[in-house]
Each structure stands twice: as structure tokens, then as C-alpha cells.
């Protein structure tokens, strides 16, 4: 717990120095607030912009932040120093991940309150966001560990980030994209989110896709960690 707490505190200090990461935590909730309060379209579903930007937020902010932090610490050899100081991989992952998870959940609270979610619906919305953020954290950890430096992490993160953050939105306009979006966790999260307000159904497909995506990311992280020589 001492190692995890120390890493958590370290990431808090580092975030305020890195304005690029800090902006990502603020941008989507802010845009959602503006769009939800100022744009009105006939027959527009309730919480349309909140759900749209929430799915983009969970597919972008935690993934890019986690990948950026890990790749930066690899490039500066900070990560190797931590490993030599008896910090285990899971301790580092939990310490860094719990920090980003906490910040992203604050953003999720803002998004939920911006919409009409209250009571049980708000709790369900936050629960769905928590699942998506956790999946993105694992993806970001795998990318950051695999990359040699921040530049290569950015090159790898951008196309993956676009897939997870924009495919759910594009799936509304194209049947082929909709089929592709159904096999990624953010696509299933978006479907799940849009069921709030009616009777949300957690299907076997939904659970299977999310679990498989998270398992693949965790396996890739473990492989990348050993491949990088940090193990």
C-alpha cells in the first residue's frame, strides 16, 4: 500500500506539470455541458450529447493519459528506477491507474449531472462509465509499456484512440461500422448507455465483448512488460 500510495501522489504532482494530460480530463465534460445546454434538435433523444461525449471521453482520456504517463517514465528511465526500488508491476499499475480512474470518474460525475440522470439512473451511468474507463486504462497501459518513448506511444495511441472513441458515434450512420463497433468495448458501452431511461439489458454479447477486450489488453500489457526488460 505504501508503494501504491506513493505512486498515486507522484502522479498527482506530475499531472499539474503536464497540461496536455490535464486538458483531456476537462475537455469532453466541458463540451458536453455546452452542447447539452445550448443545442436543441427536434426529436433528439434525452441525454444525447451527454451519452455521445461520455463514450468518446472514456475511449480517449484514460487511454491516452495512461499510455503517455508510462511511455514518458520509460523514456526518462523513471520506471526502471521504480522497479529497482522493489515496486512490483501490479503496484505500479494500480497506483497510476487508480489515480487516472479517480480523475476520470470525476469527469463522469459531471457528465451524469449534466444530463437528466438522477438516483438509480445516475448510479447506473457511473457504473457503466467505470467499466469503460477501466477497460481504457488497461489498453493505455499496454500501449505505454510496449512503446519505447513518448513519440512512438503517440503514434500508436492516436489511431487506436480514434477507433475506441469515434466508432460508437459513427456507428449511428453506417451499418458496416456498426457491426465493427459491436466488437469493441466502447461500442458496447455506448449501446448500454443509451438503454438508460428504459429497461437496460445486459446481454451476453455485451459482457463477452467487454471481458474479452479487457483480457486481451491485460495479456498484452504483461507481454509488453516482459518484452521491455522491466520484469
XYZ file of C-alpha atoms in Angstrom:
231
model
C 0.000 0.000 0.000
C 2.905 2.368 0.706
C 4.246 1.883 -2.829
C 0.801 2.333 -4.400
C 0.095 5.488 -2.348
C 3.490 6.968 -3.239
C 2.891 6.369 -6.963
C -0.623 7.855 -6.668
C 0.770 11.023 -5.057
C 3.555 11.233 -7.635
C 1.033 11.172 -10.494
C -0.993 13.993 -8.909
C 2.081 16.239 -8.917
C 3.083 15.210 -12.444
C -0.372 15.928 -13.901
C -0.301 19.582 -12.894
C 3.044 19.865 -14.697
C 1.665 18.182 -17.842
C -1.055 20.491 -19.177
C -1.756 18.211 -22.184
C -2.990 15.408 -19.934
C -4.843 17.832 -17.662
C -6.803 19.308 -20.604
C -8.019 15.839 -21.663
C -9.767 15.344 -18.317
C -11.623 18.646 -18.695
C -12.323 18.939 -22.438
C -15.133 16.409 -23.052
C -17.198 17.169 -19.915
C -16.965 20.880 -20.791
C -18.017 20.338 -24.418
C -20.893 18.092 -23.279
C -22.146 20.807 -20.903
C -22.057 23.439 -23.676
C -23.751 21.219 -26.285
C -26.397 19.850 -23.904
C -27.393 23.327 -22.706
C -27.247 25.221 -25.994
C -28.187 22.838 -28.830
C -31.763 21.654 -29.305
C -32.782 19.404 -32.217
C -36.309 18.204 -32.901
C -36.922 14.624 -31.695
C -33.438 14.494 -30.165
C -33.210 11.689 -27.540
C -32.702 12.634 -23.895
C -29.061 12.980 -22.855
C -27.961 12.615 -26.490
C -24.855 14.786 -26.177
C -24.036 13.505 -22.681
C -24.014 9.880 -23.868
C -22.150 10.750 -27.068
C -19.348 12.672 -25.377
C -19.239 10.248 -22.442
C -18.423 7.354 -24.804
C -15.792 9.483 -26.541
C -14.388 10.568 -23.170
C -13.907 7.036 -21.842
C -12.376 5.927 -25.150
C -9.860 8.774 -25.205
C -8.895 10.392 -21.882
C -7.916 7.339 -19.774
C -6.294 5.530 -22.710
C -4.097 8.411 -23.897
C -3.237 9.550 -20.350
C -2.140 6.100 -19.209
C -0.096 5.497 -22.375
C 1.528 8.949 -22.112
C 2.482 8.594 -18.447
C 4.001 5.125 -18.780
C 5.882 5.880 -22.021
C 7.276 9.107 -20.539
C 8.526 7.305 -17.449
C 10.067 4.606 -19.632
C 11.818 7.217 -21.770
C 13.226 9.013 -18.707
C 14.125 5.684 -17.020
C 11.887 6.583 -14.059
C 10.004 3.318 -14.474
C 13.180 1.241 -14.301
C 14.226 3.072 -11.130
C 10.846 2.240 -9.574
C 11.266 -1.427 -10.473
C 14.741 -1.446 -8.907
C 13.172 0.082 -5.789
C 11.075 -3.076 -5.346
C 7.916 -1.585 -6.864
C 6.100 -4.502 -8.481
C 4.336 -4.178 -11.860
C 0.877 -4.610 -10.343
C 1.618 -1.989 -7.671
C 2.677 0.499 -10.333
C -0.340 -0.312 -12.493
C -2.747 0.067 -9.558
C -1.111 3.279 -8.300
C -1.092 5.017 -11.678
C -4.363 3.508 -12.839
C -6.296 4.360 -9.668
C -5.238 7.994 -9.991
C -6.378 8.314 -13.623
C -9.520 6.318 -12.805
C -10.388 8.732 -9.965
C -9.919 11.823 -12.145
C -11.933 10.304 -15.000
C -14.751 9.359 -12.617
C -14.942 12.994 -11.506
C -15.467 13.865 -15.162
C -18.074 11.098 -15.385
C -19.931 12.642 -12.416
C -20.000 15.993 -14.215
C -21.347 14.304 -17.360
C -24.013 12.404 -15.419
C -25.216 15.503 -13.583
C -25.227 17.482 -16.835
C -27.824 15.060 -18.165
C -31.131 14.202 -16.549
C -29.704 11.226 -14.671
C -30.654 11.124 -11.022
C -30.794 8.470 -8.317
C -30.514 4.923 -9.647
C -30.041 6.096 -13.232
C -27.071 8.239 -12.186
C -25.569 5.313 -10.254
C -26.040 3.062 -13.308
C -24.478 5.693 -15.592
C -21.429 5.980 -13.314
C -21.164 2.190 -13.105
C -21.161 1.912 -16.901
C -18.553 4.675 -17.152
C -16.384 2.918 -14.557
C -16.339 -0.274 -16.646
C -15.378 1.643 -19.799
C -12.690 3.696 -18.063
C -11.150 0.553 -16.565
C -11.004 -1.087 -19.999
C -9.353 2.018 -21.492
C -6.797 2.112 -18.671
C -5.706 -1.440 -19.479
C -5.432 -0.555 -23.180
C -3.384 2.544 -22.369
C -1.098 0.606 -20.026
C -0.406 -1.972 -22.728
C 0.392 0.707 -25.344
C 2.577 2.745 -22.986
C 4.582 -0.302 -21.892
C 5.068 -1.504 -25.455
C 6.302 1.896 -26.705
C 9.967 2.891 -26.459
C 9.261 6.589 -25.909
C 6.501 9.198 -25.919
C 6.737 9.805 -29.665
C 6.178 6.147 -30.541
C 3.408 5.953 -27.911
C 1.642 8.904 -29.521
C 1.950 7.366 -32.995
C 0.393 4.150 -31.725
C -2.189 5.766 -29.446
C -3.809 8.139 -31.965
C -5.250 5.527 -34.385
C -6.313 3.239 -31.520
C -7.871 6.181 -29.676
C -9.868 7.154 -32.766
C -11.178 3.599 -33.081
C -12.392 3.395 -29.488
C -13.681 6.957 -29.175
C -15.231 7.690 -32.592
C -16.514 4.333 -33.880
C -19.515 4.318 -31.477
C -20.590 7.715 -32.822
C -20.034 6.762 -36.484
C -21.956 3.509 -35.982
C -25.185 5.541 -35.967
C -24.687 6.414 -39.644
C -23.252 3.260 -41.197
C -24.313 -0.386 -40.821
C -20.836 -1.750 -41.570
C -19.247 0.493 -38.941
C -21.998 -0.534 -36.519
C -21.000 -4.199 -36.933
C -17.345 -3.325 -36.255
C -18.248 -1.148 -33.256
C -20.093 -4.063 -31.643
C -16.840 -5.996 -31.164
C -15.079 -3.236 -29.200
C -15.821 -2.369 -25.590
C -16.630 1.313 -26.218
C -19.258 0.309 -28.798
C -20.975 -1.952 -26.272
C -20.680 0.729 -23.570
C -22.421 3.211 -25.881
C -25.258 0.742 -26.524
C -25.546 0.078 -22.788
C -25.592 3.789 -22.009
C -28.377 4.527 -24.492
C -30.589 1.967 -22.768
C -30.706 4.028 -19.580
C -34.109 5.566 -19.041
C -35.850 2.442 -20.346
C -35.084 -1.096 -19.210
C -31.335 -1.646 -19.693
C -30.447 -5.184 -20.683
C -27.003 -6.571 -20.016
C -26.708 -9.102 -22.822
C -24.265 -11.991 -23.045
C -22.704 -10.325 -26.108
C -22.123 -7.122 -24.145
C -20.427 -8.883 -21.241
C -18.375 -11.151 -23.518
C -17.060 -8.280 -25.694
C -16.063 -6.119 -22.714
C -14.416 -9.006 -20.816
C -12.518 -10.246 -23.889
C -11.303 -6.710 -24.720
C -10.044 -6.233 -21.149
C -8.414 -9.676 -21.068
C -6.585 -9.029 -24.360
C -5.319 -5.672 -23.038
C -4.117 -7.259 -19.782
C -2.311 -10.071 -21.614
C -0.711 -7.564 -23.995
C 0.416 -5.449 -21.019
C 2.019 -8.466 -19.306
C 3.778 -9.452 -22.554
C 4.955 -5.894 -23.264
C 6.235 -5.561 -19.691
C 8.426 -8.641 -20.012
C 9.476 -7.743 -23.563
C 10.607 -4.287 -22.436
C 13.071 -5.836 -19.976
C 11.403 -4.366 -16.902
C 10.347 -7.719 -15.434
